[in-house]
Short mmCIF file of C-alpha atoms and ligand atoms in Angstrom, two decimals:
data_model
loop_
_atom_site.label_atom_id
_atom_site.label_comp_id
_atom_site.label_asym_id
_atom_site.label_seq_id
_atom_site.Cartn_x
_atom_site.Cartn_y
_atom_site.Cartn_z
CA UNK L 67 -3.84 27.77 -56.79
CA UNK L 68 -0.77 29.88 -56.01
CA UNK L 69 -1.76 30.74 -52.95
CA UNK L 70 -2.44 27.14 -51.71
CA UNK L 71 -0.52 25.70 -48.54
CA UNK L 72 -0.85 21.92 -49.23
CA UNK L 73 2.39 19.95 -49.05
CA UNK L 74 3.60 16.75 -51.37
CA UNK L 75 5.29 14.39 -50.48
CA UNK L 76 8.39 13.87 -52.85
CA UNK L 77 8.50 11.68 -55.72
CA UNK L 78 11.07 8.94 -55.35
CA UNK L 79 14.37 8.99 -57.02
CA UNK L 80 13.49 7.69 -60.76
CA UNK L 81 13.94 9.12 -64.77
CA UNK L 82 12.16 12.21 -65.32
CA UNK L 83 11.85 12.53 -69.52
CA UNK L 84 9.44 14.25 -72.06
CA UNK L 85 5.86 12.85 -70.20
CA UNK L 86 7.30 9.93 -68.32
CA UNK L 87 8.35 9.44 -65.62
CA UNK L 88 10.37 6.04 -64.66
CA UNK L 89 10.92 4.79 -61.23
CA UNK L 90 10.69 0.98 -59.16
CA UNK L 91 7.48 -0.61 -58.28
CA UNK L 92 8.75 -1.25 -54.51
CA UNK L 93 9.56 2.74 -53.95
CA UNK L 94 6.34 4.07 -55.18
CA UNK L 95 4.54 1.15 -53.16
CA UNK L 96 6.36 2.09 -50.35
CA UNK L 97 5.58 5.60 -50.90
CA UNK L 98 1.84 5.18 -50.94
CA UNK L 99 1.74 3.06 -47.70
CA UNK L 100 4.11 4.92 -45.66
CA UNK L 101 1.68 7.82 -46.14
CA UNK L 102 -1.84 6.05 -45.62
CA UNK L 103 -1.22 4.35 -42.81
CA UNK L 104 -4.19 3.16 -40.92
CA UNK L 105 -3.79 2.66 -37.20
CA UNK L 106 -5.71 0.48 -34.97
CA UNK L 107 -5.03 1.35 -31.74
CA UNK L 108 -5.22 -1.02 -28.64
CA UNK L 109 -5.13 1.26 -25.59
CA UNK L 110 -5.41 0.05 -22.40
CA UNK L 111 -4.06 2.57 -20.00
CA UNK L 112 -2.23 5.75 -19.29
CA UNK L 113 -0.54 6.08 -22.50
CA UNK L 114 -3.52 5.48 -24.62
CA UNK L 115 -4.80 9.34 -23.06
CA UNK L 116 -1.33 10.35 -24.73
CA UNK L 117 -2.56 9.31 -28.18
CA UNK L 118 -6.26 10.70 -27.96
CA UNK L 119 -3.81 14.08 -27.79
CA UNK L 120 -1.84 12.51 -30.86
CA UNK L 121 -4.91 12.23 -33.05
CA UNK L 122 -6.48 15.14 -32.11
CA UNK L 123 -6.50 18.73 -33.69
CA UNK L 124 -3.29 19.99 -31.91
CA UNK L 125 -0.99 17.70 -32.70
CA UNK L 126 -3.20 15.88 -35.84
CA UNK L 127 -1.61 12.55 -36.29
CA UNK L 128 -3.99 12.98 -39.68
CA UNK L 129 -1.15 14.87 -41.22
CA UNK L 130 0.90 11.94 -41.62
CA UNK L 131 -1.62 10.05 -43.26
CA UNK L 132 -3.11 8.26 -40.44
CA UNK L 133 -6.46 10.04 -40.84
CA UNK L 134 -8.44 6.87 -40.30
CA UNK L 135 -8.44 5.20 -37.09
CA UNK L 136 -9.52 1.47 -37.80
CA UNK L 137 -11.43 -0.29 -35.12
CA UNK L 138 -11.10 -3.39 -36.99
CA UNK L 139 -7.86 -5.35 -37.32
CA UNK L 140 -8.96 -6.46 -40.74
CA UNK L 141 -8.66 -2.57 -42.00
CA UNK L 142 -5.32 -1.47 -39.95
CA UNK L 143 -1.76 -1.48 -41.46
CA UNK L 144 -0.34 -0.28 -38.29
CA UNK L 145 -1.27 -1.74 -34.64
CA UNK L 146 -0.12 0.65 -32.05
CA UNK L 147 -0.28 -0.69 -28.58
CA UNK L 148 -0.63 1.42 -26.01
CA UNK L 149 -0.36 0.50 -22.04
CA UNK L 150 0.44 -2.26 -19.70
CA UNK L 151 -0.86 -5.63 -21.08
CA UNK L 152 -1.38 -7.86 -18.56
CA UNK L 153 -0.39 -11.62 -19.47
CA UNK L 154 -4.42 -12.67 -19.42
CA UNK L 155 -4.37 -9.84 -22.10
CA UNK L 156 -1.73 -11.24 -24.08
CA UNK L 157 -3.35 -13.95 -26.22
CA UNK L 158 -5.99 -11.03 -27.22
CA UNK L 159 -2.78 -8.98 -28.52
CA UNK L 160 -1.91 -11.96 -30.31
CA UNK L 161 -5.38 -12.47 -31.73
CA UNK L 162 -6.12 -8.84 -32.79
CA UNK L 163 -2.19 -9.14 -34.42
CA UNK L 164 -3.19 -12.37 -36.50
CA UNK L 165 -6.66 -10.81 -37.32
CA UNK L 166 -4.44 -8.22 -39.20
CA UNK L 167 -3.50 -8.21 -42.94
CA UNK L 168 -0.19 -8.11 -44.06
CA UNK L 169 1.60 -5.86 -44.69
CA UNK L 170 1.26 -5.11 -40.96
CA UNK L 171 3.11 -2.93 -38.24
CA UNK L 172 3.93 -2.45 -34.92
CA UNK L 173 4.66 0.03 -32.56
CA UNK L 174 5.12 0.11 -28.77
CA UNK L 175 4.02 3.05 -27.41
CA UNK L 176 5.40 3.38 -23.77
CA UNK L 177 7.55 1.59 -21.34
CA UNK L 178 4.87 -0.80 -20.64
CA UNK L 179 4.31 -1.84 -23.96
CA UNK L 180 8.00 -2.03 -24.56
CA UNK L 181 9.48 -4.11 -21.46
CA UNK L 182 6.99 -4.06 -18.87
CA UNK L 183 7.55 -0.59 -17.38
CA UNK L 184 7.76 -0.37 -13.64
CA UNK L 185 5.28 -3.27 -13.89
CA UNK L 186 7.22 -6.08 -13.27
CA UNK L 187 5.19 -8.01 -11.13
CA UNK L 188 3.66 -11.55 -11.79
CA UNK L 189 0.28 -10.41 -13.80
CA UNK L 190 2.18 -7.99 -16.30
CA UNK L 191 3.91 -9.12 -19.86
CA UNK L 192 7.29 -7.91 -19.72
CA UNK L 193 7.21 -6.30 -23.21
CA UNK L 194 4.78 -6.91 -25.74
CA UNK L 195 7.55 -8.16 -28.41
CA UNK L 196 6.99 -11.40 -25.77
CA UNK L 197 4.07 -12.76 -28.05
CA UNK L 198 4.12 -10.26 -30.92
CA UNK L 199 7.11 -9.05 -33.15
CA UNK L 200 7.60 -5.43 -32.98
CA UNK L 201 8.45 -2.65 -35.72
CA UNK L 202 9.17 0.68 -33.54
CA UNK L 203 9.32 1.22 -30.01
CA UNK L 204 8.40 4.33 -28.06
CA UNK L 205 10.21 5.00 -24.71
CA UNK L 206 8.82 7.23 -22.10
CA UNK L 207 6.27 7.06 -19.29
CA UNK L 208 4.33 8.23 -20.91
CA UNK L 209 5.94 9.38 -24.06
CA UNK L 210 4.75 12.99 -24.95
CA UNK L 211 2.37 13.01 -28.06
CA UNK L 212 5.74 14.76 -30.07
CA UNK L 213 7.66 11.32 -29.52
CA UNK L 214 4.48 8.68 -30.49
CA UNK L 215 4.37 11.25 -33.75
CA UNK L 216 8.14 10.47 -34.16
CA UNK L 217 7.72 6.67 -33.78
CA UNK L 218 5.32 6.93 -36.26
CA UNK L 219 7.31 8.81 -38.88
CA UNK L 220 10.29 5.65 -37.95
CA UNK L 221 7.76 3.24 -39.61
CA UNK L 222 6.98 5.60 -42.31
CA UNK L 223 10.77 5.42 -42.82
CA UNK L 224 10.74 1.58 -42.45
CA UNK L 225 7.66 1.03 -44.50
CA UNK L 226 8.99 3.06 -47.96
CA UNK L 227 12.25 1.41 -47.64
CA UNK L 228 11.09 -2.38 -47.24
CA UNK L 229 10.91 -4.65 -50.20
CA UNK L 230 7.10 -5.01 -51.01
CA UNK L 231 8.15 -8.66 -51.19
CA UNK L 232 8.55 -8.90 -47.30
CA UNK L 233 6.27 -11.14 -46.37
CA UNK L 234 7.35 -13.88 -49.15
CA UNK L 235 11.21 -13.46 -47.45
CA UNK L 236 12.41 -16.31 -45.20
CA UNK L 237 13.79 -13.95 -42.35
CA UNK L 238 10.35 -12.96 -42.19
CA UNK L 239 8.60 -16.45 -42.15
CA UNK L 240 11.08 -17.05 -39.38
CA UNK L 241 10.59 -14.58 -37.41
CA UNK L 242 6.84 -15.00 -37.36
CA UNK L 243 7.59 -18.76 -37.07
CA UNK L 244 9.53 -17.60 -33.99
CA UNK L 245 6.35 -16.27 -32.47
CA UNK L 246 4.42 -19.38 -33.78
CA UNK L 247 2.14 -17.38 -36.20
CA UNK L 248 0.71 -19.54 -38.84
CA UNK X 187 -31.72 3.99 20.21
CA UNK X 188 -28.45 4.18 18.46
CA UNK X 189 -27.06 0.72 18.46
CA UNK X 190 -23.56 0.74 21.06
CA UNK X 191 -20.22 -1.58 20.86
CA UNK X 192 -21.47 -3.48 23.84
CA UNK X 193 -25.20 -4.44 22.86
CA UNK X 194 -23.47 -6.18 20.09
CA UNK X 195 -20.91 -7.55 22.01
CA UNK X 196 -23.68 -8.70 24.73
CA UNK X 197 -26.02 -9.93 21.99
CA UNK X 198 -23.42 -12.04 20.60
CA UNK X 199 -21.88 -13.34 24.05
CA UNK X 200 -25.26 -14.40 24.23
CA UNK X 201 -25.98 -16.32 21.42
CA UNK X 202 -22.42 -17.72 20.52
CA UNK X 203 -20.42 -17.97 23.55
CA UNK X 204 -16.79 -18.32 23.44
CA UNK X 205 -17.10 -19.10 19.73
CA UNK X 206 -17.08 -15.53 19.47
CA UNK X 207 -14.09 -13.58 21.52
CA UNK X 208 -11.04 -10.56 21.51
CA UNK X 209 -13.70 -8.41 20.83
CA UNK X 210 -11.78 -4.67 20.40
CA UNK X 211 -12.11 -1.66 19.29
CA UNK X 212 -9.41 -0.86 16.46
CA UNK X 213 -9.41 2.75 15.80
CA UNK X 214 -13.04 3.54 15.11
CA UNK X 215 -13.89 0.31 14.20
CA UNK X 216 -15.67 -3.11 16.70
CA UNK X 217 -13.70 -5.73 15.76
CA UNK X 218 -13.63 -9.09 16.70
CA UNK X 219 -12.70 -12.73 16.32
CA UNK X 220 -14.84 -16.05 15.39
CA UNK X 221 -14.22 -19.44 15.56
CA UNK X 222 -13.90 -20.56 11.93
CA UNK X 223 -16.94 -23.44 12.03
CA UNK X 224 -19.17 -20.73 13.58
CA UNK X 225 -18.67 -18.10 10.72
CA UNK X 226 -21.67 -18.19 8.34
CA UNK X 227 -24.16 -18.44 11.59
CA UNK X 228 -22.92 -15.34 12.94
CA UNK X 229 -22.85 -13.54 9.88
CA UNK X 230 -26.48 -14.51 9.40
CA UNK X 231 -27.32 -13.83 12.92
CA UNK X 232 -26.00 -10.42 12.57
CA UNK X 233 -27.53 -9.97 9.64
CA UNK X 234 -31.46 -10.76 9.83
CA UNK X 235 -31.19 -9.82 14.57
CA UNK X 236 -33.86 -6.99 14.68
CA UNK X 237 -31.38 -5.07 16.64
CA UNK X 238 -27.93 -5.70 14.78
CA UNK X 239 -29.29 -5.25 11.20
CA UNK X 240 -25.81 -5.67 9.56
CA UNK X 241 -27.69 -5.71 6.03
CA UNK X 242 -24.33 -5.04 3.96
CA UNK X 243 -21.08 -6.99 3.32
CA UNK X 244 -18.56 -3.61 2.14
CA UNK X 245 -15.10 -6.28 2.06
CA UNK X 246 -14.23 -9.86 2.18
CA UNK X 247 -10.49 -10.68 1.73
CA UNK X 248 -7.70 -12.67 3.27
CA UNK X 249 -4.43 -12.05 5.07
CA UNK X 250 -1.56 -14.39 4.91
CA UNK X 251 0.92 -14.44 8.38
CA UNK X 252 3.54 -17.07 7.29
CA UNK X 253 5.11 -16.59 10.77
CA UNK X 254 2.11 -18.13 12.64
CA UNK X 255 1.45 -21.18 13.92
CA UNK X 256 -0.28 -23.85 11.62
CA UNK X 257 -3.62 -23.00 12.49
CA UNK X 258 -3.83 -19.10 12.37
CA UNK X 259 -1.56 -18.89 8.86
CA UNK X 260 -4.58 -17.20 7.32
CA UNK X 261 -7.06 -15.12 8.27
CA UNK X 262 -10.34 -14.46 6.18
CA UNK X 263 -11.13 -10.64 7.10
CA UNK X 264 -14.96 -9.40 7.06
CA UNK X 265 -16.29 -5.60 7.03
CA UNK X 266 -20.31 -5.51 7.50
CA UNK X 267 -22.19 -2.39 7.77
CA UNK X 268 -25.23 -1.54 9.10
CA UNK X 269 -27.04 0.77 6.99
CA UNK X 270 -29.65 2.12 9.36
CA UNK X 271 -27.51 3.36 11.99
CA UNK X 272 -24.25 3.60 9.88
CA UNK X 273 -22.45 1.41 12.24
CA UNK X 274 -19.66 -0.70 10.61
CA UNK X 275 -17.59 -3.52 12.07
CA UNK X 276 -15.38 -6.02 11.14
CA UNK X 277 -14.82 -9.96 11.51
CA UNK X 278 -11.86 -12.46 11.53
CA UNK X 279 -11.67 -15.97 11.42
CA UNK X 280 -8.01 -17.65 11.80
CA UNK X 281 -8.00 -20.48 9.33
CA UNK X 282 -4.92 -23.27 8.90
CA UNK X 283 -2.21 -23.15 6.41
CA UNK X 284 -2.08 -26.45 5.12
CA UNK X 285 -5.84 -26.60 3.92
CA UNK X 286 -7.36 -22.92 3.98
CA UNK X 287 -11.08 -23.36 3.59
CA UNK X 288 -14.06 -22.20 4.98
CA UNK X 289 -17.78 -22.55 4.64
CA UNK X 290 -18.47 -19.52 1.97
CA UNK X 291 -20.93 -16.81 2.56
CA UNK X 292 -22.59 -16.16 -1.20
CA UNK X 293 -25.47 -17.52 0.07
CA UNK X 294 -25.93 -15.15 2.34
CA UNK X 295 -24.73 -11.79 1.16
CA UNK X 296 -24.43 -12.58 -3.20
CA UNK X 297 -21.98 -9.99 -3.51
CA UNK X 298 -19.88 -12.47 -1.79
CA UNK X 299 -19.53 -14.29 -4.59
CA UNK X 300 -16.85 -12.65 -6.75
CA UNK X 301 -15.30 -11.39 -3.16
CA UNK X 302 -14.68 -15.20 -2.00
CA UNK X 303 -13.49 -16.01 -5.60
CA UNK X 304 -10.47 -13.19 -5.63
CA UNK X 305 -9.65 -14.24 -2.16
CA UNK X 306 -9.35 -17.80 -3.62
CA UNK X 307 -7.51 -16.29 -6.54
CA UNK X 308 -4.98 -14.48 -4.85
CA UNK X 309 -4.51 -16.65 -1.54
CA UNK X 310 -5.94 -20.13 -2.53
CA UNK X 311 -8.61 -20.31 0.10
CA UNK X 312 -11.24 -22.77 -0.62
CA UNK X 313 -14.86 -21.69 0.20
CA UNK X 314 -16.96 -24.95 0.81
CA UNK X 315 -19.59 -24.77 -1.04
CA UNK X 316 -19.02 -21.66 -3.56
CA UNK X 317 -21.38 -22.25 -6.88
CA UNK X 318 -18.59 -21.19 -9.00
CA UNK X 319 -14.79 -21.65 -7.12
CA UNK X 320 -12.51 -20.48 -9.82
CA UNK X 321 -10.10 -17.59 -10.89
CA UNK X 322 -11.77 -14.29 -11.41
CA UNK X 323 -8.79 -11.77 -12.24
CA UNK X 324 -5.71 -13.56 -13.09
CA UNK X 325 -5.41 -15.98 -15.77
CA UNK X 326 -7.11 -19.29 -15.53
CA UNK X 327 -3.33 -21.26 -16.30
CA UNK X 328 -1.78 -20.01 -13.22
CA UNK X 329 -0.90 -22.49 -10.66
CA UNK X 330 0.43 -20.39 -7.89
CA UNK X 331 -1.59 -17.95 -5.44
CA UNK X 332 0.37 -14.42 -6.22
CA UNK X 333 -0.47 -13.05 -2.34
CA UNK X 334 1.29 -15.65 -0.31
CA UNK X 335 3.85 -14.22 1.32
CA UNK X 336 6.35 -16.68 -0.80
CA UNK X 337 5.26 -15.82 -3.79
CA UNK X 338 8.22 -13.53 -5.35
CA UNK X 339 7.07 -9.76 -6.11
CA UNK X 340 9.07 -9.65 -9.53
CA UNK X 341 7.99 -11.65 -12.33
CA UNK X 342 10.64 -14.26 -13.59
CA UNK X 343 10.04 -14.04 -17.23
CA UNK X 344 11.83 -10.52 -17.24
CA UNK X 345 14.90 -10.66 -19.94
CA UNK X 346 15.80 -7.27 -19.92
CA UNK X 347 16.12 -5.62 -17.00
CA UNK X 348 19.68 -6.19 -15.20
CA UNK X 349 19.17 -6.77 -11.22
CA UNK X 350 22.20 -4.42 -10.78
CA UNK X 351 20.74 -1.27 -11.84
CA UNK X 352 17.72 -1.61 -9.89
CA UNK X 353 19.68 -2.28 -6.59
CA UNK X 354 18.07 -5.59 -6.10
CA UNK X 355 19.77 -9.07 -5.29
CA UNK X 356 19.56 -12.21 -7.40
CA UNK X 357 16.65 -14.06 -5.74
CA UNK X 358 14.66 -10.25 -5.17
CA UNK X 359 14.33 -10.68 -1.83
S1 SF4 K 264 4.26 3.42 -19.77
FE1 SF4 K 264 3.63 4.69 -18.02
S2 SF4 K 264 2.07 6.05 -18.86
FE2 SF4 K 264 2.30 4.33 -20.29
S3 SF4 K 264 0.79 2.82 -19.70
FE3 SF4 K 264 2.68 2.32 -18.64
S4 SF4 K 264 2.51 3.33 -16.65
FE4 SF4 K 264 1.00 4.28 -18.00
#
């Protein structure tokens, strides 16, 4: 066992005592879903080649936690969207978002995803954060597979510092509301 | 007998008669003009003559010239090809601005169909008699016909992206 390589995360800050260990409920929640998050990704161009070479072997998304690509929205914690959405693509976006479970994410990967891009031309959504609320966005055209890893550690750091009561708080029902998502 | 510029020219003289006129040759292609009423008898006729054999439509799309007069604002453009001899050419038919239609030809060539239904999409042309007139690529809740030359290039919705660092005036013209 010495000799073994595999890395832990750290506990969070808490009492350590004679077989106990005390800590709160929303840390180690946070803890465990920062580092088993479950993307779903919705690729529909250029960038989406840059995240094949994110979850692949050289640059192994996996070892964040994010082993498991969902293809269902029902199964995905963190919807990463990837590439210009046109606006007859938007209420899809919208659908696959409320198909989701909370707790759910977001991230923009890409300048199309975040404002359009150099897209900005009557058949392209000027930003996806238009019909969905976004978590982390990704600059770059496209963004090497080094900055969609970064944006993904951001939510990590977002999702083990959020309350696990999120969804119940009324900044959050009004932001959804502000989207009109039931 | 490989089939020549003129013999279609002559053949069509023939049948049509000034319907059918500025016939030129545009690079390496026979082009010419057709009277609008005239346009799904010529494509047929050049489809099923023995000697013209035009058996494929490659392109069907429109051009708008705002700067015409009212009758020639829009011209529907066609590209046949002749598969036996490899001979393409290509067809236009000046159509008015206030009501662009013209007879459609999906029931002649069916790969017309989705042609003639992006070239009402994106210019508003109506095909008389089309089995299924609507839009095809854009969304089904747009009003406006993106090609016309009046239609702005730069979507309005934009919120974040200040006209002054992309050198561009107020109205993006
Ligand atoms: S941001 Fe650039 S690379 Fe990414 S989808 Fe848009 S055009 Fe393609």
């Amino acid at each position: 066992m010495s000799n073994s390589n595999i890395n832990m995360v750290e506990p969070p800050e808490g009492v350590v005592g004679e077989g106990f260990f005390a800590t709160k409920l929303n840390d180690v929640v946070g803890l465990a879903r920062a580092n088993s998050l479950w993307p779903l990704p919705f690729a529909t161009s250029c960038c989406g080649i840059e995240f094949m070479a994110t979850m692949a072997s050289h640059y192994d998304l996996a070892r964040f936690g994010s082993e498991r690509v969902s293809f269902s929205p029902r199964q995905a914690d963190m919807l990463m969207v990837m590439g210009t959405i046109s606006k007859k693509m938007a209420p899809i976006l919208r659908q696959v978002y409320e198909q989701m479970a909370e707790p759910r994410w977001v991230i923009a990967v890409g300048a199309c995803a975040s404002s359009g891009g150099i897209f900005d031309t009557y058949s392209v959504l000027q930003g996806i954060d238009k019909v969905i609320p976004v978590d982390v966005y990704v600059p770059g055209c496209p963004p090497r597979p080094e900055q969609i890893v970064d944006g993904v550690m951001k939510l990590q750091e977002i999702v083990k510092n959020e309350s696990v009561r999120r969804r119940n708080s009324p900044e959050y029902q009004e932001l959804l509301a502000s989207y009109n998502i039931k | 007998m490989a089939l020549d510029t003129t013999q279609i020219q002559d053949k069509l003289t023939e049948t049509f008669g000034s319907a059918v006129f500025q016939y030129q040759q545009e690079k390496d292609i026979f082009s010419f003009e057709v009277n609008a009423d005239k346009i799904t008898a010529v494509i047929l006729f050049l489809k099923n003559d023995e000697t013209t054999r035009f058996n494929f439509l490659t392109d069907l799309c429109a051009i708008h010239y705002p700067e015409n007069e009212a009758d020639r604002q829009f011209a529907v453009v066609y590209h046949l090809h002749n598969w036996y001899e490899n001979i393409r050419i290509k067809i236009k038919v000046y159509i008015n601005g206030e009501t662009p239609e013209i007879k459609t030809v999906s029931s002649i060539f069916l790969s017309a169909n989705w042609m003639e239904r992006e070239t009402y999409d994106f210019y508003g042309i109506n095909f008389i008699g089309h089995p299924q007139l609507k839009r095809i690529l854009n969304m089904d809740e747009m009003v406006s016909f993106p090609m016309r030359k009046e239609f702005p290039m730069e979507d309005g919705g934009r919120t974040d992206k200040d006209d002054r660092f992309f050198g561009r005036t107020i109205d993006n013209c």
